[in-house]
Amino acid sequence: MSAVQTGAVVGGSLGPHTDRVEPRPKGSRTGYLLLLPGMLWLLLFFAVPTIQLLATSLYDPNGSLESGYAMTWHFGTYLDVLSAYRAPFLRSLGYAVSATVLALVFGYPLAYAIAFKAGRWRNLMLVLVIAPFFTSFLVRTLAWKSILADNGFIVSGLQAVHVLGPDGRLLATSVAVVTGLTYNFLPFMVLPIYASLEKIDLRLVEAGKDLYANGVTSFRKITLPLSMPGVVAGTLLTFIPAAGDYINAQLLGTPQQYMIGNVIDNTFLVQLDYPVAAACSVILMAAIVLMVLVYVRRAGTEDLL
Amino acid sequence: MSARTPALPRAGRWVADHVVMTVALLVLVYMFLPIFFVVLMSFNDPVSRLTYEFDAFTWDNWTNPCQSPGMCSSVVTSLQIGFLATLGATLLGTLVAFALVRHRFRGRAGTSLLIFLPMATPEVVMGSSLLALFSSVGLAGRLGFWSILVAHIMFCLSFVVVTVKARLTGLDSTLEQAAMDLYANEWQAFWRVTFPLVFPGILAAALLSFSLSFDDFIVTNFNHGNTITFPMFVWGSAQRGIPPQVNVVGTVMFLIALVLVAGGGLVQRRRAR
């Protein structure tokens, strides 16, 4: 998902920008021909599977993969799933929200520094932000196992200053999972915020200063509102993959930290209980869409204030 | 801009300026800590398979990366899938981007939605949907290389469209018209003028696709059958203890990415001159 932003940054910064060109009313058939293969691919392997997922969640839960499933419009599966997997659902949302807030707290100053303070180091810092996510996600997540290990320097340090008790640990706790999630999706937060900060016309800030705004006021009234599109995009790009992730919970946590992704993975691939797994997937998707809609609407109105 | 405002004392401003930079540098350290550990652990000679600490220094992992059984073949599989998925997604996505920017057609809103949705869907939902589809048509037992490829092309496509489209919208279409005024036919104008100008966007899209495909775990995990890609190998061995050679692959990937990104920056700087 970060990729959109990276792509836009990489692709967009390579040449001079000109205003959007009106699409030429070209022979319409060519347009459809160009669209056809790509759209067919997305239709067949994205849209149709999503509908199949919905259908699978309503199959008769008494069927099995061998005997086949009958379509019985069994909405009861949703109620069963919601009561059986309430904890992992809530944990997913809790972890994803925590990771998103932390990524915003860490990512905004970084984006701000790159946009306004880095000077000639700007490109280098951008490269440093992009570089980690060209490295294997799993290998990097596993590295956190070494970093947060029980006799690693972080745990020993925290024990020395009595933040952690002598037996306290970080690995296999919620802290480790949220640390990993924040780390993994931080670039998705930094890049869109940077992109919108970079576009800000600095004369606006100067105008604010001429009107006796101090640094804090001009940040609050000018820079922050103008960077809101980046903040909204960044939080979405962080929240959505974090809510669906289960790699961090699996590698850095224990079953007590399992998120709904772990449940979906396990019910689909180990228990082979397709209707239950599909219902979990649908609920996750629905919850995300709902939260995103509410959030975008609220962010939109705050933007106007 | 500091000379103008007496509102904030100069010392306060200095601190404010440097606080932001300090926080930023700390965040960069946070982002690089794992990579530092990946490089460090690639020289580790572990005492037992389940250790995650640095025990002793060795060159062995670098001189004999294929010692870990199955790892090198998984890297080869990932490279093959990454290459083919990049080819497929870049081709299909570039065509779509051209259609979106340069042509009029009905159903633009629906098309845009279908391109946007895969990027906004969590991977676990996409992966499980595809598995639900494949098993509903009786292919559950035959999943493997082909199904991973199909899935990877699907989720890379949208990113290609967005990236190439960004480049294409920034392009002055009067250049093409100028070429045609100079008696280039449509085909020549495209290959001699438009394509070279869009090419950096296509290249960026291809690099992006490759890294998305090479690194994908979640969607692959649902649709891999018995085919083991590199992330699948890492996941599988995470249960039994990670072979240190995995960190060699991680380090090499990081170095290649760094060279590519830095190289791209150099080309960009040279063009800017």
mmCIF file of C-alpha atoms in Angstrom, chain A residues 1-4 6-8 10-28 30-35 37-39 41-50 52-53 56 59 65 105-107 109-110 112-114 117-118 121 123 125 127-140 142-147 149-151 153-154 178-184 186-187 190 205-206 209-210 212-215 237 240-241 243-247 250-251 260-261 264-265 268-269 274 277 281-282 284-285 288, chain B residues 1 4-5 7-8 13 16-17 20-21 23-25 27-28 30-35 37-38 41 52-53 92-93 95-96 98-108 110-111 114-115 117-126 128-136 140 146 149-151 153-155 157-159 161-163 165-174 176-177 180 186 200-201 204 207-208 211-212 214-215 217-218 221-223 230-232 234-235 238-239 242 246-247 250-251 253-254 257-258 261-262 264 267-269 271:
data_model
loop_
_atom_site.group_PDB
_atom_site.id
_atom_site.type_symbol
_atom_site.label_atom_id
_atom_site.label_comp_id
_atom_site.label_asym_id
_atom_site.label_seq_id
_atom_site.Cartn_x
_atom_site.Cartn_y
_atom_site.Cartn_z
ATOM 1 C CA MET A 1 0.000 0.000 0.000
ATOM 2 C CA SER A 2 2.913 2.238 0.681
ATOM 3 C CA ALA A 3 3.747 1.425 -2.784
ATOM 4 C CA VAL A 4 1.190 3.861 -4.114
ATOM 5 C CA THR A 6 6.445 5.437 -3.228
ATOM 6 C CA GLY A 7 5.357 5.005 -6.783
ATOM 7 C CA ALA A 8 3.844 8.419 -6.897
ATOM 8 C CA VAL A 10 9.387 8.026 -7.499
ATOM 9 C CA GLY A 11 7.345 8.338 -10.670
ATOM 10 C CA GLY A 12 6.212 11.869 -10.023
ATOM 11 C CA SER A 13 9.503 13.390 -9.038
ATOM 12 C CA LEU A 14 11.406 12.279 -12.085
ATOM 13 C CA GLY A 15 10.207 15.016 -14.361
ATOM 14 C CA PRO A 16 8.593 18.408 -14.455
ATOM 15 C CA HIS A 17 4.972 18.544 -13.496
ATOM 16 C CA THR A 18 2.490 20.056 -15.828
ATOM 17 C CA ASP A 19 -1.215 20.561 -15.425
ATOM 18 C CA ARG A 20 -3.489 17.643 -16.000
ATOM 19 C CA VAL A 21 -4.123 17.135 -19.679
ATOM 20 C CA GLU A 22 -7.716 16.672 -20.753
ATOM 21 C CA PRO A 23 -8.200 13.147 -22.049
ATOM 22 C CA ARG A 24 -8.427 13.274 -25.792
ATOM 23 C CA PRO A 25 -11.656 11.940 -27.241
ATOM 24 C CA LYS A 26 -9.896 9.170 -29.090
ATOM 25 C CA GLY A 27 -11.492 6.319 -30.995
ATOM 26 C CA SER A 28 -13.376 4.703 -28.159
ATOM 27 C CA THR A 30 -8.943 1.367 -28.416
ATOM 28 C CA GLY A 31 -9.711 2.525 -24.873
ATOM 29 C CA TYR A 32 -11.829 -0.528 -24.168
ATOM 30 C CA LEU A 33 -9.230 -2.829 -25.703
ATOM 31 C CA LEU A 34 -6.502 -1.393 -23.483
ATOM 32 C CA LEU A 35 -8.703 -1.787 -20.405
ATOM 33 C CA PRO A 37 -7.132 -7.594 -20.078
ATOM 34 C CA GLY A 38 -6.310 -5.782 -16.829
ATOM 35 C CA MET A 39 -9.898 -5.273 -15.807
ATOM 36 C CA TRP A 41 -7.923 -10.000 -14.410
ATOM 37 C CA LEU A 42 -9.143 -7.874 -11.498
ATOM 38 C CA LEU A 43 -12.728 -8.969 -12.083
ATOM 39 C CA LEU A 44 -11.843 -12.666 -12.172
ATOM 40 C CA PHE A 45 -9.258 -12.746 -9.396
ATOM 41 C CA PHE A 46 -10.413 -9.943 -7.124
ATOM 42 C CA ALA A 47 -14.141 -9.211 -7.555
ATOM 43 C CA VAL A 48 -15.367 -12.761 -8.167
ATOM 44 C CA PRO A 49 -13.316 -14.186 -5.240
ATOM 45 C CA THR A 50 -14.757 -11.526 -2.925
ATOM 46 C CA GLN A 52 -17.258 -16.226 -3.458
ATOM 47 C CA LEU A 53 -15.978 -15.359 0.014
ATOM 48 C CA THR A 56 -18.717 -19.335 1.395
ATOM 49 C CA TYR A 59 -22.620 -22.166 3.325
ATOM 50 C CA LEU A 65 -14.160 -29.719 2.209
ATOM 51 C CA VAL A 105 3.491 10.214 16.452
ATOM 52 C CA PHE A 106 6.806 8.878 15.080
ATOM 53 C CA GLY A 107 6.122 9.454 11.409
ATOM 54 C CA PRO A 109 8.142 14.540 12.916
ATOM 55 C CA LEU A 110 10.203 12.423 10.517
ATOM 56 C CA TYR A 112 8.303 17.155 8.764
ATOM 57 C CA ALA A 113 12.071 16.996 9.237
ATOM 58 C CA ILE A 114 12.583 15.564 5.755
ATOM 59 C CA LYS A 117 14.726 20.661 7.958
ATOM 60 C CA ALA A 118 16.790 18.140 6.032
ATOM 61 C CA TRP A 121 20.120 15.457 3.240
ATOM 62 C CA ASN A 123 17.027 12.731 -0.700
ATOM 63 C CA MET A 125 16.622 10.541 4.252
ATOM 64 C CA VAL A 127 15.975 6.754 0.496
ATOM 65 C CA LEU A 128 16.476 5.625 4.089
ATOM 66 C CA VAL A 129 12.707 5.657 4.630
ATOM 67 C CA ILE A 130 11.984 3.685 1.475
ATOM 68 C CA ALA A 131 14.892 1.219 1.685
ATOM 69 C CA PRO A 132 13.652 -0.996 4.561
ATOM 70 C CA PHE A 133 10.538 -2.095 2.780
ATOM 71 C CA PHE A 134 12.488 -3.492 -0.096
ATOM 72 C CA THR A 135 13.966 -5.890 2.447
ATOM 73 C CA SER A 136 12.125 -9.054 3.394
ATOM 74 C CA PHE A 137 9.207 -8.292 5.711
ATOM 75 C CA LEU A 138 9.500 -11.624 7.518
ATOM 76 C CA VAL A 139 13.257 -11.447 8.002
ATOM 77 C CA ARG A 140 12.967 -7.916 9.410
ATOM 78 C CA LEU A 142 12.257 -11.883 12.943
ATOM 79 C CA ALA A 143 15.088 -9.454 13.666
ATOM 80 C CA TRP A 144 12.822 -7.917 16.321
ATOM 81 C CA LYS A 145 12.985 -11.260 18.071
ATOM 82 C CA SER A 146 16.715 -10.709 18.547
ATOM 83 C CA ILE A 147 16.273 -7.054 19.492
ATOM 84 C CA ALA A 149 15.171 -10.954 23.355
ATOM 85 C CA ASP A 150 15.140 -11.538 27.123
ATOM 86 C CA ASN A 151 18.852 -10.826 27.530
ATOM 87 C CA PHE A 153 20.150 -4.725 25.325
ATOM 88 C CA ILE A 154 16.654 -3.215 25.353
ATOM 89 C CA VAL A 178 2.535 -3.391 18.575
ATOM 90 C CA THR A 179 6.236 -2.481 18.245
ATOM 91 C CA GLY A 180 6.522 -4.777 15.252
ATOM 92 C CA LEU A 181 3.314 -3.517 13.639
ATOM 93 C CA THR A 182 4.326 0.122 14.116
ATOM 94 C CA TYR A 183 7.746 -0.600 12.664
ATOM 95 C CA ASN A 184 6.437 -2.530 9.670
ATOM 96 C CA LEU A 186 5.768 3.271 9.496
ATOM 97 C CA PRO A 187 6.963 4.071 5.940
ATOM 98 C CA VAL A 190 5.804 8.848 6.522
ATOM 99 C CA VAL A 205 3.787 30.200 6.630
ATOM 100 C CA GLU A 206 5.631 33.465 6.099
ATOM 101 C CA LYS A 209 4.417 35.115 10.616
ATOM 102 C CA ASP A 210 3.821 38.579 9.187
ATOM 103 C CA TYR A 212 2.361 37.743 14.242
ATOM 104 C CA ALA A 213 1.669 34.017 14.443
ATOM 105 C CA ASN A 214 4.361 32.266 16.453
ATOM 106 C CA GLY A 215 5.801 28.903 15.459
ATOM 107 C CA LEU A 237 -2.393 2.963 4.705
ATOM 108 C CA ILE A 240 -5.732 -1.309 7.023
ATOM 109 C CA PRO A 241 -2.734 -3.635 6.651
ATOM 110 C CA ALA A 243 -5.621 -4.728 11.188
ATOM 111 C CA GLY A 244 -5.273 -7.656 8.794
ATOM 112 C CA ASP A 245 -1.699 -8.583 9.711
ATOM 113 C CA TYR A 246 -0.922 -11.734 11.622
ATOM 114 C CA ILE A 247 2.789 -12.124 10.986
ATOM 115 C CA GLN A 250 2.623 -15.022 15.240
ATOM 116 C CA LEU A 251 6.346 -14.264 15.349
ATOM 117 C CA ILE A 260 -8.114 -12.127 13.721
ATOM 118 C CA GLY A 261 -5.678 -12.793 10.872
ATOM 119 C CA ILE A 264 -8.542 -16.739 9.577
ATOM 120 C CA ASP A 265 -5.258 -18.405 8.635
ATOM 121 C CA PHE A 268 -8.896 -21.811 6.570
ATOM 122 C CA LEU A 269 -5.639 -23.735 6.350
ATOM 123 C CA TYR A 274 -14.343 -22.655 5.363
ATOM 124 C CA ALA A 277 -13.035 -18.610 8.185
ATOM 125 C CA SER A 281 -12.756 -12.437 6.697
ATOM 126 C CA VAL A 282 -16.027 -10.739 5.766
ATOM 127 C CA LEU A 284 -12.866 -7.948 9.214
ATOM 128 C CA MET A 285 -13.432 -6.333 5.841
ATOM 129 C CA ILE A 288 -12.457 -1.874 8.259
ATOM 130 C CA MET B 1 12.780 33.249 8.656
ATOM 131 C CA ARG B 4 11.518 38.223 11.720
ATOM 132 C CA THR B 5 9.784 37.023 14.839
ATOM 133 C CA ALA B 7 7.709 36.095 19.551
ATOM 134 C CA LEU B 8 9.864 33.073 20.256
ATOM 135 C CA ARG B 13 13.681 28.324 18.261
ATOM 136 C CA ALA B 16 12.437 23.601 18.596
ATOM 137 C CA ASP B 17 14.274 23.164 15.298
ATOM 138 C CA VAL B 20 12.230 17.849 15.378
ATOM 139 C CA MET B 21 15.460 16.730 13.731
ATOM 140 C CA VAL B 23 13.137 12.957 16.938
ATOM 141 C CA ALA B 24 13.389 12.289 13.202
ATOM 142 C CA LEU B 25 16.850 10.768 13.562
ATOM 143 C CA VAL B 27 12.793 7.353 14.326
ATOM 144 C CA LEU B 28 15.266 6.529 11.553
ATOM 145 C CA TYR B 30 14.145 2.674 15.024
ATOM 146 C CA MET B 31 13.591 1.921 11.337
ATOM 147 C CA PHE B 32 17.153 0.712 10.853
ATOM 148 C CA LEU B 33 17.619 -1.276 14.038
ATOM 149 C CA PRO B 34 16.149 -4.471 12.511
ATOM 150 C CA ILE B 35 18.218 -4.104 9.361
ATOM 151 C CA PHE B 37 20.380 -6.942 13.249
ATOM 152 C CA VAL B 38 19.707 -8.742 9.966
ATOM 153 C CA MET B 41 22.908 -12.111 12.366
ATOM 154 C CA TYR B 52 18.095 -15.464 18.470
ATOM 155 C CA GLU B 53 21.254 -14.074 20.002
ATOM 156 C CA LEU B 92 -1.613 -5.142 -18.051
ATOM 157 C CA GLY B 93 -1.357 -2.192 -15.667
ATOM 158 C CA LEU B 95 -2.323 -0.591 -20.764
ATOM 159 C CA VAL B 96 -4.993 0.283 -18.187
ATOM 160 C CA PHE B 98 -2.987 4.581 -20.838
ATOM 161 C CA ALA B 99 -6.690 3.897 -21.269
ATOM 162 C CA LEU B 100 -7.519 5.886 -18.129
ATOM 163 C CA VAL B 101 -5.479 8.946 -19.053
ATOM 164 C CA ARG B 102 -5.712 9.045 -22.821
ATOM 165 C CA HIS B 103 -9.110 7.621 -23.674
ATOM 166 C CA ARG B 104 -12.749 8.246 -23.017
ATOM 167 C CA PHE B 105 -14.937 5.321 -22.113
ATOM 168 C CA ARG B 106 -18.055 4.454 -20.182
ATOM 169 C CA GLY B 107 -17.906 3.079 -16.658
ATOM 170 C CA ARG B 108 -14.964 5.171 -15.483
ATOM 171 C CA GLY B 110 -16.565 1.445 -11.740
ATOM 172 C CA THR B 111 -13.143 0.982 -13.301
ATOM 173 C CA LEU B 114 -12.014 -1.908 -9.162
ATOM 174 C CA ILE B 115 -8.457 -0.574 -9.327
ATOM 175 C CA LEU B 117 -10.249 -1.704 -3.919
ATOM 176 C CA PRO B 118 -7.401 -4.268 -4.048
ATOM 177 C CA MET B 119 -5.080 -1.658 -2.530
ATOM 178 C CA ALA B 120 -7.546 -0.990 0.309
ATOM 179 C CA THR B 121 -8.252 -4.643 1.076
ATOM 180 C CA PRO B 122 -6.203 -6.394 3.763
ATOM 181 C CA GLU B 123 -4.099 -9.165 2.293
ATOM 182 C CA VAL B 124 -5.657 -11.763 4.529
ATOM 183 C CA VAL B 125 -9.060 -11.028 2.972
ATOM 184 C CA MET B 126 -7.696 -11.152 -0.601
ATOM 185 C CA SER B 128 -8.712 -16.142 1.673
ATOM 186 C CA SER B 129 -11.123 -14.943 -1.047
ATOM 187 C CA LEU B 130 -8.918 -16.430 -3.751
ATOM 188 C CA LEU B 131 -8.646 -19.689 -1.841
ATOM 189 C CA ALA B 132 -12.444 -19.754 -1.484
ATOM 190 C CA LEU B 133 -12.768 -19.250 -5.249
ATOM 191 C CA PHE B 134 -10.147 -21.827 -6.223
ATOM 192 C CA SER B 135 -11.595 -24.486 -3.962
ATOM 193 C CA SER B 136 -15.168 -23.753 -5.088
ATOM 194 C CA ALA B 140 -7.888 -26.608 -4.053
ATOM 195 C CA TRP B 146 0.396 -20.860 -11.188
ATOM 196 C CA LEU B 149 1.473 -16.086 -10.001
ATOM 197 C CA VAL B 150 -2.207 -15.318 -10.687
ATOM 198 C CA ALA B 151 -2.575 -13.800 -7.213
ATOM 199 C CA ILE B 153 -0.319 -10.261 -10.812
ATOM 200 C CA MET B 154 -3.690 -9.354 -9.298
ATOM 201 C CA PHE B 155 -2.375 -7.399 -6.318
ATOM 202 C CA LEU B 157 -1.723 -4.568 -11.031
ATOM 203 C CA SER B 158 -3.364 -1.719 -9.126
ATOM 204 C CA PHE B 159 -0.015 -0.375 -7.956
ATOM 205 C CA VAL B 161 -1.815 1.484 -12.746
ATOM 206 C CA VAL B 162 -1.465 4.150 -10.046
ATOM 207 C CA THR B 163 2.288 4.613 -10.614
ATOM 208 C CA LYS B 165 -0.913 6.941 -14.335
ATOM 209 C CA ALA B 166 0.852 9.458 -12.068
ATOM 210 C CA ARG B 167 3.674 9.724 -14.601
ATOM 211 C CA LEU B 168 1.329 9.876 -17.574
ATOM 212 C CA THR B 169 -0.927 12.622 -16.182
ATOM 213 C CA GLY B 170 2.140 14.761 -15.549
ATOM 214 C CA LEU B 171 3.015 14.471 -19.216
ATOM 215 C CA ASP B 172 2.364 17.176 -21.751
ATOM 216 C CA SER B 173 0.287 15.612 -24.522
ATOM 217 C CA THR B 174 1.106 18.549 -26.818
ATOM 218 C CA GLU B 176 2.811 14.063 -29.060
ATOM 219 C CA GLN B 177 0.784 16.506 -31.120
ATOM 220 C CA MET B 180 2.457 14.424 -35.347
ATOM 221 C CA GLU B 186 0.509 7.817 -34.280
ATOM 222 C CA PRO B 200 10.675 5.979 -15.816
ATOM 223 C CA GLY B 201 7.146 5.520 -14.446
ATOM 224 C CA ALA B 204 9.317 2.367 -11.083
ATOM 225 C CA LEU B 207 10.477 -2.434 -9.448
ATOM 226 C CA LEU B 208 7.572 -1.959 -7.099
ATOM 227 C CA SER B 211 9.459 -6.175 -4.533
ATOM 228 C CA LEU B 212 5.772 -6.654 -3.648
ATOM 229 C CA PHE B 214 9.102 -11.245 -3.953
ATOM 230 C CA ASP B 215 8.201 -10.264 -0.417
ATOM 231 C CA PHE B 217 3.694 -13.800 2.422
ATOM 232 C CA ILE B 218 0.021 -13.554 3.383
ATOM 233 C CA ASN B 221 0.291 -18.530 2.208
ATOM 234 C CA PHE B 222 -3.348 -19.114 1.259
ATOM 235 C CA ASN B 223 -2.665 -20.166 -2.323
ATOM 236 C CA PHE B 230 11.318 -17.510 0.074
ATOM 237 C CA PRO B 231 8.846 -15.922 2.544
ATOM 238 C CA MET B 232 7.119 -19.315 2.863
ATOM 239 C CA VAL B 234 11.227 -18.305 6.310
ATOM 240 C CA TRP B 235 7.772 -18.787 7.829
ATOM 241 C CA ALA B 238 10.472 -19.861 12.010
ATOM 242 C CA GLN B 239 8.733 -22.670 13.862
ATOM 243 C CA ILE B 242 15.758 -19.763 11.733
ATOM 244 C CA VAL B 246 18.126 -16.376 5.811
ATOM 245 C CA ASN B 247 19.780 -13.187 7.037
ATOM 246 C CA GLY B 250 17.838 -10.370 3.720
ATOM 247 C CA THR B 251 21.116 -8.426 3.625
ATOM 248 C CA MET B 253 18.050 -7.837 -0.816
ATOM 249 C CA PHE B 254 18.690 -4.705 1.215
ATOM 250 C CA ALA B 257 17.473 -2.178 -3.082
ATOM 251 C CA LEU B 258 19.909 0.445 -1.828
ATOM 252 C CA VAL B 261 17.299 3.454 -5.179
ATOM 253 C CA ALA B 262 20.638 5.310 -5.087
ATOM 254 C CA GLY B 264 17.659 6.003 -9.513
ATOM 255 C CA VAL B 267 19.889 9.279 -12.861
ATOM 256 C CA GLN B 268 17.319 11.742 -11.572
ATOM 257 C CA ARG B 269 20.013 14.224 -10.579
ATOM 258 C CA ARG B 271 18.476 14.540 -15.754
#
